[in-house]
Amino acid sequence: MNNYLVIGLSEFGKSVAKTLYNNKAVVLAIDTDEDRIKQALHDEITDEAIILDATDEIALKNAVKDDFETAFVSVGDNFQASILITLHLKELGVKNIICKAVNHTQGKVLEKIGATQVVFPEESMGEKIAISVLRPTVIEYFKFSEDYFIYELKVPRVYIGKSLMELNLRHKYDINILAVKHSDGKMNVTPDPNLKLGEEDLLIILTRANVIGKITQ
């Protein structure tokens, strides 16, 4: 089982730690704030949480040792700290270093010094809120590649009662239907072309970003 290190218990850090822990991963959380550490232990979102200044290379080395392949650095509001921590983790041989950043300039610096992935939570949240307003039928989505996205969306009203063959979405819009999720929660990952879509069904599709507006209007 992989062990995960979460440095910084901001809202983003807490969310990461909780998700990992709830999925049976071993999580060590680190923060300089005693109250955050106590809250994390009280909420049971981590196996272990310690008060530590992760910019202190020796202290971090004593805590991490060789036990962690992946670390999440959630101190994006403190640019200098995120840089130092990333450098220390790189020196300690941590293979996957995922850093939170508040802007793309900070992100570029973190990537250059060793971050394997940089995330922009505020930007992503703002984008998702805007999409939810523009495309109310889109429930969730994420970037699959440079050009393609995977969307989970409610069946458009004009599609209700029609079969996948009738809709012919792949030919019309270059949309690949990955699955159909029914109202009972069951996921059909190999939907029959003759399957008629119900009002409560959800579609999981793969397509280009500029296509989604054509079927969610």
Short mmCIF file of C-alpha atoms in Angstrom, two decimals:
data_model
loop_
_atom_site.label_atom_id
_atom_site.label_comp_id
_atom_site.label_asym_id
_atom_site.label_seq_id
_atom_site.Cartn_x
_atom_site.Cartn_y
_atom_site.Cartn_z
CA MET A 1 0.00 0.00 0.00
CA ASN A 2 1.30 3.47 -0.89
CA ASN A 3 1.77 6.04 1.85
CA TYR A 4 0.81 9.65 1.18
CA LEU A 5 2.17 12.85 2.66
CA VAL A 6 -0.06 15.92 2.87
CA ILE A 7 1.75 19.14 3.78
CA GLY A 8 -0.57 21.99 4.71
CA LEU A 9 -4.09 21.46 6.02
CA SER A 10 -5.82 24.25 4.16
CA GLU A 11 -9.27 23.42 2.78
CA PHE A 12 -7.56 21.85 -0.22
CA GLY A 13 -5.15 19.86 1.94
CA LYS A 14 -7.93 18.63 4.22
CA SER A 15 -9.99 17.54 1.22
CA VAL A 16 -7.03 15.62 -0.22
CA ALA A 17 -6.23 13.95 3.10
CA LYS A 18 -9.85 13.00 3.75
CA THR A 19 -10.31 11.53 0.27
CA LEU A 20 -7.13 9.48 0.51
CA TYR A 21 -7.95 8.28 4.03
CA ASN A 22 -11.53 7.34 3.10
CA ASN A 23 -10.10 5.25 0.28
CA LYS A 24 -8.00 3.23 2.74
CA ALA A 25 -4.69 4.97 1.98
CA VAL A 26 -2.15 5.64 4.71
CA VAL A 27 -1.87 9.40 5.21
CA LEU A 28 0.55 11.55 7.21
CA ALA A 29 -0.54 15.19 7.51
CA ILE A 30 1.84 18.00 8.40
CA ASP A 31 1.06 21.59 9.36
CA THR A 32 2.58 24.33 11.50
CA ASP A 33 -0.81 25.16 13.02
CA GLU A 34 -1.60 23.13 16.15
CA ASP A 35 -5.34 23.76 15.87
CA ARG A 36 -5.42 22.37 12.32
CA ILE A 37 -3.55 19.27 13.44
CA LYS A 38 -5.93 18.71 16.37
CA GLN A 39 -8.94 19.19 14.08
CA ALA A 40 -7.61 16.70 11.52
CA LEU A 41 -7.13 14.08 14.22
CA HIS A 42 -10.54 14.85 15.73
CA ASP A 43 -12.24 14.55 12.32
CA GLU A 44 -10.34 11.32 11.61
CA ILE A 45 -9.21 12.36 8.13
CA THR A 46 -5.67 11.01 8.50
CA ASP A 47 -3.74 8.19 10.14
CA GLU A 48 -1.25 10.57 11.72
CA ALA A 49 -0.88 14.35 11.91
CA ILE A 50 2.12 16.21 13.30
CA ILE A 51 3.05 19.82 13.97
CA LEU A 52 6.07 20.53 11.81
CA ASP A 53 7.61 23.30 9.75
CA ALA A 54 8.16 21.50 6.45
CA THR A 55 10.54 24.23 5.28
CA ASP A 56 12.98 22.85 7.85
CA GLU A 57 14.83 20.27 5.77
CA ILE A 58 16.20 18.27 8.71
CA ALA A 59 12.84 18.10 10.50
CA LEU A 60 11.11 17.07 7.27
CA LYS A 61 13.73 14.43 6.58
CA ASN A 62 13.25 12.91 10.02
CA ALA A 63 9.48 12.75 9.47
CA VAL A 64 9.46 11.50 5.89
CA LYS A 65 12.48 9.19 5.71
CA ASP A 66 11.93 6.72 2.82
CA ASP A 67 8.26 6.00 3.45
CA PHE A 68 6.54 8.24 0.92
CA GLU A 69 6.43 8.14 -2.88
CA THR A 70 3.74 10.83 -3.22
CA ALA A 71 3.41 14.17 -1.47
CA PHE A 72 0.77 16.90 -1.74
CA VAL A 73 2.04 20.41 -1.01
CA SER A 74 -0.91 22.57 -0.02
CA VAL A 75 0.78 25.81 1.00
CA GLY A 76 0.18 27.67 -2.25
CA ASP A 77 -0.56 30.96 -0.46
CA ASN A 78 3.03 31.00 0.83
CA PHE A 79 5.10 31.00 -2.35
CA GLN A 80 8.50 30.83 -0.64
CA ALA A 81 7.41 27.96 1.59
CA SER A 82 6.01 25.94 -1.31
CA ILE A 83 9.29 26.34 -3.21
CA LEU A 84 11.43 25.28 -0.25
CA ILE A 85 9.21 22.31 0.57
CA THR A 86 9.20 21.14 -3.04
CA LEU A 87 12.98 21.36 -3.21
CA HIS A 88 13.33 19.43 0.06
CA LEU A 89 10.95 16.70 -1.12
CA LYS A 90 12.88 16.41 -4.38
CA GLU A 91 16.13 16.03 -2.44
CA LEU A 92 14.50 13.38 -0.25
CA GLY A 93 13.63 11.32 -3.32
CA VAL A 94 9.86 11.70 -3.25
CA LYS A 95 8.81 10.64 -6.76
CA ASN A 96 5.44 12.36 -7.09
CA ILE A 97 5.16 15.92 -5.80
CA ILE A 98 1.76 17.51 -6.38
CA CYS A 99 1.67 21.21 -5.54
CA LYS A 100 -1.16 23.64 -5.06
CA ALA A 101 -0.53 27.02 -6.71
CA VAL A 102 -2.48 30.27 -6.77
CA ASN A 103 -1.36 31.39 -10.23
CA HIS A 104 0.38 30.07 -13.32
CA THR A 105 3.62 31.96 -12.70
CA GLN A 106 3.98 30.18 -9.38
CA GLY A 107 3.03 26.93 -11.09
CA LYS A 108 5.78 27.27 -13.71
CA VAL A 109 8.39 27.85 -11.02
CA LEU A 110 7.24 24.82 -9.04
CA GLU A 111 7.37 22.62 -12.13
CA LYS A 112 10.91 23.79 -12.93
CA ILE A 113 12.20 22.94 -9.48
CA GLY A 114 10.68 19.48 -9.35
CA ALA A 115 6.89 19.42 -8.95
CA THR A 116 5.47 16.56 -11.02
CA GLN A 117 2.03 18.17 -11.10
CA VAL A 118 0.64 21.59 -10.26
CA VAL A 119 -3.04 22.18 -9.51
CA PHE A 120 -5.01 25.44 -9.32
CA PRO A 121 -8.02 24.71 -7.06
CA GLU A 122 -9.50 28.21 -7.12
CA GLU A 123 -9.25 28.44 -10.90
CA SER A 124 -10.77 24.98 -11.32
CA MET A 125 -13.63 25.79 -8.94
CA GLY A 126 -14.36 29.07 -10.70
CA GLU A 127 -14.39 27.30 -14.05
CA LYS A 128 -16.72 24.57 -12.78
CA ILE A 129 -19.16 27.07 -11.29
CA ALA A 130 -19.26 29.01 -14.57
CA ILE A 131 -19.82 25.80 -16.55
CA SER A 132 -22.63 24.76 -14.19
CA VAL A 133 -24.38 28.05 -14.96
CA LEU A 134 -23.74 27.94 -18.70
CA ARG A 135 -24.50 24.22 -19.03
CA PRO A 136 -26.99 23.24 -16.29
CA THR A 137 -27.21 19.66 -17.58
CA VAL A 138 -23.47 19.08 -17.02
CA ILE A 139 -23.00 17.45 -13.61
CA GLU A 140 -19.25 16.81 -13.67
CA TYR A 141 -16.35 16.91 -16.10
CA PHE A 142 -12.59 16.61 -16.27
CA LYS A 143 -9.86 17.03 -18.83
CA PHE A 144 -8.94 13.71 -20.45
CA SER A 145 -6.23 14.98 -22.81
CA GLU A 146 -5.15 18.22 -24.45
CA ASP A 147 -8.22 18.28 -26.70
CA TYR A 148 -10.78 15.97 -25.06
CA PHE A 149 -12.94 16.10 -21.94
CA ILE A 150 -15.07 13.49 -20.20
CA TYR A 151 -18.49 14.82 -19.17
CA GLU A 152 -21.24 13.41 -16.98
CA LEU A 153 -24.51 15.04 -17.95
CA LYS A 154 -28.24 14.74 -17.66
CA VAL A 155 -29.95 13.42 -20.76
CA PRO A 156 -31.02 16.47 -22.82
CA ARG A 157 -34.79 16.71 -22.99
CA VAL A 158 -34.87 16.23 -26.77
CA TYR A 159 -33.01 12.89 -26.36
CA ILE A 160 -35.48 11.33 -23.92
CA GLY A 161 -37.13 8.24 -25.40
CA LYS A 162 -34.67 8.00 -28.28
CA SER A 163 -32.11 5.25 -28.78
CA LEU A 164 -28.37 5.76 -29.08
CA MET A 165 -28.62 4.51 -32.66
CA GLU A 166 -31.24 7.11 -33.49
CA LEU A 167 -29.20 9.90 -31.96
CA ASN A 168 -26.03 8.83 -33.80
CA LEU A 169 -23.96 11.21 -31.69
CA ARG A 170 -20.61 9.82 -32.76
CA HIS A 171 -21.28 10.55 -36.41
CA LYS A 172 -22.96 13.92 -35.83
CA TYR A 173 -20.71 15.42 -33.18
CA ASP A 174 -17.72 13.09 -32.68
CA ILE A 175 -19.11 12.11 -29.26
CA ASN A 176 -18.20 8.75 -27.74
CA ILE A 177 -20.74 7.36 -25.27
CA LEU A 178 -18.65 5.72 -22.55
CA ALA A 179 -21.54 4.68 -20.31
CA VAL A 180 -25.15 5.25 -19.36
CA LYS A 181 -25.96 5.59 -15.67
CA HIS A 182 -29.52 4.65 -14.75
CA SER A 183 -31.71 6.09 -12.00
CA ASP A 184 -31.13 3.01 -9.82
CA GLY A 185 -27.41 3.80 -9.77
CA LYS A 186 -26.41 0.98 -12.11
CA MET A 187 -23.77 1.84 -14.70
CA ASN A 188 -24.07 0.38 -18.19
CA VAL A 189 -20.56 0.58 -19.66
CA THR A 190 -21.47 -1.28 -22.84
CA PRO A 191 -24.79 0.32 -23.76
CA ASP A 192 -26.81 -1.37 -26.49
CA PRO A 193 -27.26 0.92 -29.53
CA ASN A 194 -31.00 0.22 -29.26
CA LEU A 195 -31.14 1.41 -25.64
CA LYS A 196 -33.70 4.17 -25.25
CA LEU A 197 -32.68 6.96 -22.91
CA GLY A 198 -34.86 7.72 -19.89
CA GLU A 199 -35.50 11.06 -18.23
CA GLU A 200 -33.49 10.09 -15.14
CA ASP A 201 -30.53 8.60 -17.02
CA LEU A 202 -27.09 10.18 -17.06
CA LEU A 203 -24.64 10.05 -19.96
CA ILE A 204 -20.87 9.73 -19.57
CA ILE A 205 -19.32 10.96 -22.79
CA LEU A 206 -15.91 11.72 -24.29
CA THR A 207 -15.73 14.66 -26.65
CA ARG A 208 -14.04 17.96 -27.47
CA ALA A 209 -14.80 20.98 -25.28
CA ASN A 210 -16.24 22.97 -28.18
CA VAL A 211 -18.86 20.27 -28.83
CA ILE A 212 -20.61 20.15 -25.46
CA GLY A 213 -22.60 23.31 -26.12
CA LYS A 214 -24.22 21.74 -29.16
CA ILE A 215 -25.99 19.07 -27.10
CA THR A 216 -26.69 20.96 -23.84
CA GLN A 217 -28.50 24.01 -25.19
#
